Coordinates of C-alpha atoms in Angstrom, one line a residue:
M2 CA 103.0 111.5 90.9
A3 CA 100.4 110.8 93.5
K4 CA 100.9 108.9 96.7
F5 CA 98.0 107.3 98.4
S6 CA 98.0 106.6 102.1
L7 CA 95.6 103.9 103.3
D8 CA 93.4 104.9 106.2
D9 CA 94.4 102.1 108.6
A10 CA 95.6 104.2 111.5
D11 CA 94.3 106.8 113.9
E12 CA 93.1 109.3 111.3
D13 CA 89.5 110.2 110.6
P14 CA 87.5 107.0 109.9
P15 CA 86.7 106.3 106.3
V16 CA 83.3 105.6 104.9
A17 CA 82.4 102.0 105.6
S18 CA 82.2 99.8 102.5
V19 CA 79.6 97.2 101.9
G20 CA 80.3 93.8 103.5
E21 CA 82.4 92.6 106.3
K22 CA 85.6 94.6 107.0
R23 CA 88.9 92.8 106.6
K24 CA 90.4 91.6 109.9
R25 CA 93.9 93.0 110.3
D26 CA 96.5 92.0 112.8
D27 CA 98.2 95.1 114.1
G28 CA 99.8 93.9 117.3
P29 CA 99.7 91.4 120.1
A30 CA 96.1 90.2 120.7
G31 CA 94.1 87.4 122.0
D32 CA 93.6 85.8 125.3
A33 CA 95.7 82.7 126.1
A34 CA 93.8 79.5 126.1
A35 CA 96.0 76.6 127.2
D36 CA 94.3 73.2 126.7
G37 CA 97.0 70.6 126.4
E38 CA 99.9 69.3 128.4
T39 CA 102.7 71.7 128.4
P40 CA 106.4 71.7 129.4
R41 CA 107.1 72.1 133.1
A42 CA 110.1 74.1 134.4
L43 CA 111.4 72.3 137.4
N44 CA 114.2 74.8 138.1
S45 CA 114.3 78.6 137.6
A46 CA 116.9 81.2 137.1
T47 CA 115.3 84.7 137.3
T48 CA 116.3 88.2 136.6
G49 CA 114.7 91.6 137.5
E50 CA 115.8 93.4 134.4
K51 CA 113.0 95.0 132.3
P52 CA 112.8 93.4 128.9
A53 CA 113.5 95.5 125.8
V54 CA 110.5 96.2 123.6
P55 CA 111.2 96.3 119.9
G56 CA 109.4 98.8 117.8
E57 CA 110.4 101.9 119.8
E58 CA 113.7 102.2 118.0
A59 CA 112.0 101.1 114.7
I60 CA 109.5 103.9 114.9
G61 CA 112.3 106.4 115.2
R62 CA 114.3 104.7 112.5
C63 CA 111.8 104.6 109.7
G64 CA 108.6 106.1 111.0
L65 CA 105.1 105.2 109.7
A66 CA 105.2 107.3 106.5
E67 CA 107.5 108.0 103.7
E68 CA 108.0 111.3 101.9
V69 CA 107.7 111.2 98.1
E70 CA 109.2 114.0 96.0
D71 CA 106.6 115.8 93.8
G72 CA 103.9 113.5 95.2
L73 CA 100.3 114.1 96.3
S74 CA 99.3 112.5 99.6
V75 CA 95.6 111.4 99.9
Q76 CA 93.6 109.0 101.9
I77 CA 91.5 106.1 100.7
D78 CA 89.4 103.5 102.4
P79 CA 91.4 100.3 101.8
D80 CA 88.3 98.2 101.6
M81 CA 87.4 99.9 98.4
L82 CA 90.5 98.2 96.9
D83 CA 89.3 94.7 97.9
C84 CA 87.1 92.1 96.3
S85 CA 83.7 92.5 97.8
I86 CA 83.2 88.8 98.2
C87 CA 86.6 87.3 99.4
F88 CA 88.1 90.6 100.6
E89 CA 91.4 89.9 98.9
S90 CA 93.2 92.8 97.2
L91 CA 92.2 93.6 93.6
R92 CA 95.1 93.2 91.1
P93 CA 95.6 94.2 87.5
P94 CA 94.4 93.4 84.9
L95 CA 91.1 95.1 85.7
Y96 CA 88.1 94.8 83.3
Q97 CA 85.0 97.0 82.7
G98 CA 82.4 97.4 80.0
W99 CA 78.8 97.3 78.8
G100 CA 78.2 93.9 77.5
I101 CA 78.7 90.2 78.0
H102 CA 82.1 89.0 76.7
K103 CA 81.4 86.2 74.1
G104 CA 85.1 85.6 73.2
C105 CA 87.0 87.3 70.5
S106 CA 90.0 86.9 68.2
Q107 CA 91.4 90.5 68.5
A108 CA 95.1 90.7 69.1
A109 CA 94.6 93.3 71.8
C110 CA 92.1 91.2 73.8
H111 CA 93.3 90.5 77.4
C112 CA 90.6 87.9 78.3
D113 CA 92.9 85.0 79.2
A114 CA 90.8 83.0 81.6
K115 CA 93.9 81.6 83.2
D116 CA 94.7 84.9 84.9
E117 CA 93.1 84.2 88.3
H118 CA 93.9 87.7 89.7
R119 CA 92.0 89.7 87.1
C120 CA 89.0 91.7 88.3
H121 CA 85.4 91.9 87.0
Q122 CA 83.0 94.8 87.3
C123 CA 79.3 95.0 86.3
K124 CA 77.7 98.0 84.7
N125 CA 76.7 99.4 88.1
G126 CA 80.3 99.2 89.3
H127 CA 80.2 96.3 91.6
V128 CA 83.6 94.6 91.6
A129 CA 84.8 91.0 92.3
C130 CA 88.0 89.1 91.6
F131 CA 88.1 86.5 88.9
S132 CA 88.1 83.5 91.2
C133 CA 84.9 84.7 93.0
W134 CA 83.2 85.8 89.8
A135 CA 83.7 82.4 88.2
K136 CA 81.4 81.0 90.9
L137 CA 78.6 83.4 90.2
S138 CA 77.6 82.2 86.7
N139 CA 78.5 85.6 85.2
K140 CA 75.9 87.4 87.3
C141 CA 76.7 90.2 89.7
H142 CA 76.3 89.1 93.3
V143 CA 74.7 92.5 94.2
C144 CA 72.5 93.6 91.3
S145 CA 72.4 90.4 89.2
R146 CA 73.6 92.2 86.1
D147 CA 75.8 90.4 83.5
A148 CA 79.5 90.5 83.8
N149 CA 81.7 92.4 81.3
F150 CA 85.3 92.2 80.3
A151 CA 86.7 95.4 78.7
R152 CA 90.0 96.3 80.3
N153 CA 90.2 99.5 82.4
I154 CA 93.8 100.7 81.9
A155 CA 93.2 104.0 83.9
L156 CA 92.0 102.1 87.0
E157 CA 94.9 99.6 86.7
K158 CA 97.4 102.5 86.8
I159 CA 95.7 103.9 89.9
V160 CA 95.8 100.5 91.7
E161 CA 99.4 99.9 90.7
S162 CA 100.4 103.4 92.0
I163 CA 99.1 102.8 95.5
K164 CA 101.7 101.9 98.0
S165 CA 101.1 101.2 101.7
S166 CA 103.2 100.8 104.8
C167 CA 103.3 97.3 106.3
S168 CA 100.8 96.7 109.2
Y169 CA 103.8 95.9 111.3
A170 CA 105.6 99.2 110.7
K171 CA 105.4 100.1 114.4
W172 CA 107.3 96.9 115.2
G173 CA 110.2 97.7 112.8
C174 CA 109.2 96.9 109.2
C175 CA 110.2 99.9 107.0
K176 CA 109.0 98.6 103.7
F177 CA 106.4 100.4 101.5
I178 CA 104.8 97.8 99.2
N179 CA 102.3 97.8 96.4
Y180 CA 98.9 97.5 97.9
A181 CA 98.0 94.4 95.8
Q182 CA 101.1 92.7 97.2
R183 CA 100.5 93.8 100.8
D184 CA 98.8 90.5 102.0
A185 CA 101.6 88.4 100.5
H186 CA 104.3 90.6 102.2
E187 CA 102.6 90.6 105.6
E188 CA 102.3 86.8 105.4
A189 CA 106.0 86.5 105.2
C190 CA 107.0 89.6 107.1
L191 CA 109.8 89.1 109.6
F192 CA 108.1 91.5 112.0
A193 CA 104.7 89.7 112.1
P194 CA 103.6 88.5 115.5
L195 CA 104.7 85.1 116.7
I196 CA 102.4 82.3 117.9
C197 CA 102.8 81.0 121.4
P198 CA 104.3 77.6 121.3
V199 CA 102.3 76.2 124.3
S200 CA 99.8 73.6 123.1
G201 CA 96.3 75.0 122.8
C202 CA 97.2 78.6 123.3
R203 CA 96.1 81.0 120.6
Y204 CA 98.1 84.1 121.8
R205 CA 100.1 86.0 119.2
G206 CA 102.7 88.3 120.4
F207 CA 106.1 90.1 120.0
T208 CA 109.4 90.0 121.7
G209 CA 108.9 92.3 124.7
H210 CA 105.5 90.9 125.5
W211 CA 106.2 87.3 126.3
S212 CA 107.1 87.9 130.0
G213 CA 103.6 89.3 130.7
H214 CA 101.9 86.5 128.7
F215 CA 103.7 83.6 130.4
L216 CA 103.4 85.2 133.8
A217 CA 99.6 85.5 133.3
S218 CA 98.9 82.3 131.5
H219 CA 101.8 79.8 131.7
S220 CA 103.7 80.7 134.8
S221 CA 104.6 77.0 135.5
D222 CA 105.6 76.3 131.9
V223 CA 108.6 78.5 131.4
M224 CA 112.1 78.8 132.8
R225 CA 113.8 82.2 132.9
F226 CA 117.6 82.5 132.5
I227 CA 120.5 85.0 132.3
Y228 CA 122.7 85.0 129.3
S229 CA 126.2 83.4 129.6
Q230 CA 125.3 81.9 133.0
P231 CA 124.9 78.1 133.0
F232 CA 121.8 76.6 134.5
D233 CA 120.5 73.1 135.1
V234 CA 117.3 71.7 133.7
N235 CA 115.6 68.5 134.9
F236 CA 114.0 67.8 131.5
E237 CA 111.0 65.4 131.4
V238 CA 111.9 63.2 128.4
S239 CA 108.3 62.7 127.5
L240 CA 107.9 66.4 126.6
P241 CA 108.7 67.8 123.1
F242 CA 110.3 71.0 124.4
L243 CA 110.9 73.3 127.4
V244 CA 110.2 77.1 127.1
L245 CA 113.2 79.3 128.0
L246 CA 112.8 83.0 128.4
G247 CA 115.8 85.3 128.1
E248 CA 116.4 88.4 130.2
D249 CA 115.7 90.5 127.2
D250 CA 112.4 88.7 126.6
H251 CA 113.6 86.6 123.7
L252 CA 111.8 83.2 123.6
F253 CA 113.8 80.0 123.2
L254 CA 112.8 76.3 123.0
L255 CA 115.0 73.5 124.3
V256 CA 113.6 70.8 121.9
N257 CA 113.7 67.1 122.4
N258 CA 113.6 64.8 119.4
S259 CA 113.3 61.1 120.3
V260 CA 115.5 59.1 117.9
T261 CA 114.5 55.5 118.4
P262 CA 116.5 53.3 119.2
L263 CA 119.4 55.6 119.8
G264 CA 118.2 58.2 122.4
H265 CA 117.2 61.9 122.6
A266 CA 118.5 64.7 120.3
F267 CA 118.5 68.0 122.1
S268 CA 118.9 71.4 120.5
V269 CA 117.9 75.1 121.0
V270 CA 115.7 77.2 118.7
C271 CA 114.7 80.8 119.1
L272 CA 111.2 82.2 118.2
R273 CA 112.2 85.5 116.5
N274 CA 110.6 88.3 114.6
G275 CA 112.6 90.7 112.4
N276 CA 114.8 92.1 115.2
Q277 CA 118.2 90.7 114.0
N278 CA 120.4 92.8 116.2
W279 CA 121.5 89.8 118.2
K280 CA 123.0 86.4 117.4
F281 CA 122.8 83.5 119.9
S282 CA 124.8 80.4 120.6
Y283 CA 124.1 77.6 123.0
E284 CA 125.9 74.9 124.9
I285 CA 124.3 71.7 126.2
E286 CA 126.1 69.2 128.4
A287 CA 124.6 65.8 129.6
T288 CA 126.1 63.6 132.3
S289 CA 125.4 59.9 132.6
R290 CA 123.4 59.1 135.8
K291 CA 125.1 55.7 136.2
K292 CA 128.7 56.9 135.4
P293 CA 129.1 60.6 136.1
E294 CA 132.5 60.6 134.5
N295 CA 130.8 60.0 131.1
R296 CA 129.7 63.3 129.6
L297 CA 128.5 64.6 126.3
Q298 CA 128.6 68.2 125.1
V299 CA 127.6 70.3 122.1
K300 CA 128.1 74.0 121.2
A301 CA 126.3 75.5 118.3
Y302 CA 124.5 78.6 117.0
V303 CA 120.8 78.8 117.8
T304 CA 118.4 78.1 115.0
N305 CA 115.8 80.9 114.3
T306 CA 112.2 80.2 113.4
K307 CA 109.0 82.3 113.4
Q308 CA 106.8 79.4 114.5
W309 CA 107.4 76.1 116.1
T310 CA 105.9 73.5 113.8
G311 CA 107.6 70.3 115.1
L312 CA 110.5 70.4 112.7
Y313 CA 113.8 69.8 114.6
P314 CA 117.2 71.3 113.7
V315 CA 119.4 69.0 111.7
E316 CA 122.5 71.2 111.5
A317 CA 123.6 70.6 115.1
F318 CA 122.2 68.8 118.2
L319 CA 123.3 66.7 121.1
L320 CA 122.4 63.0 120.8
V321 CA 122.1 61.6 124.3
P322 CA 121.8 57.8 124.7
Y323 CA 118.9 56.4 126.7
E324 CA 121.4 55.0 129.2
F325 CA 122.1 58.6 130.3
C326 CA 118.5 59.1 131.4
N327 CA 116.4 57.6 134.1
S328 CA 112.9 56.4 133.2
T329 CA 111.3 59.9 133.2
S330 CA 113.9 62.7 133.0
I331 CA 117.5 63.8 132.4
I332 CA 119.5 66.6 133.9
L333 CA 121.0 68.9 131.3
S334 CA 123.4 71.9 131.8
I335 CA 122.4 74.7 129.5
S336 CA 124.2 78.0 128.6
I337 CA 123.0 80.5 126.0
E338 CA 125.1 83.4 124.9
R339 CA 124.2 86.6 123.1
C340 CA 126.4 88.7 120.8
A341 CA 125.7 91.7 118.7
V342 CA 125.5 91.3 115.0
V343 CA 128.1 93.6 113.3

């Protein structure tokens, strides 16, 4: 059995393929660009503890490679396994031949045009996926030769045998996946970088890097806190959320959903990657400005999400009537607790 390792890392560079190289996201990147109005932290609780950086334990736990018994380790330029037009991964069934396919009635024919993932190859070996080839009027985009459709079983087996580590292996993902399924896996991977929730910011990062990003780009838009220690927030009710940064660099959002005509529904969500070693709970308490003896309180588990899309938690929240607020803000007492997942 052969094991193919894709040359994505720090090995000798592969021979460049024709066309633009695929852009891969291997870690936090991008300069912050904040354009819109963002939450303002009016009070701050700080800590000097250094945030933990995920990935260090993950590298030791699963490494970036996997030994295969009776296997052969080789390297291959991953771009050679991609469609030369759209740069998506080629997937079986793969077709090859020496003539134009006119349609047939043979039982063994695999020319079902509904299979959008099949691959086409001209006589000179130029390859394109089915969806791209369908736009080329059966002419090769490189040499203008006619398309052909004989199935190449040997090439299919090679493509199916190639497995690759996830691009986010250094951040904790230990999975080895079929190369053709790599894009789909990385799109849903729990260890993929998170998008900064601040409006207009294009930064993508990981837990362990948020402190530096917010200090450099959004220093006035974040409130730091210490777990299990209550802190007060003067929340501007016109804002959709307030960014809270834990002492271990986990990023939380105190979200505000205006429920007309009842009031404001407050809850806490955590922007998390695949590090599930911790579980979080929160407590929110609101006090009426006119009658301080009137108080509302909720205690619930924090909802996890990879990206803030404006969807508010429905499992638990604190509904605060408008009478508890003044015209622009409300004071909330917040506490977030962390416990290890057994």
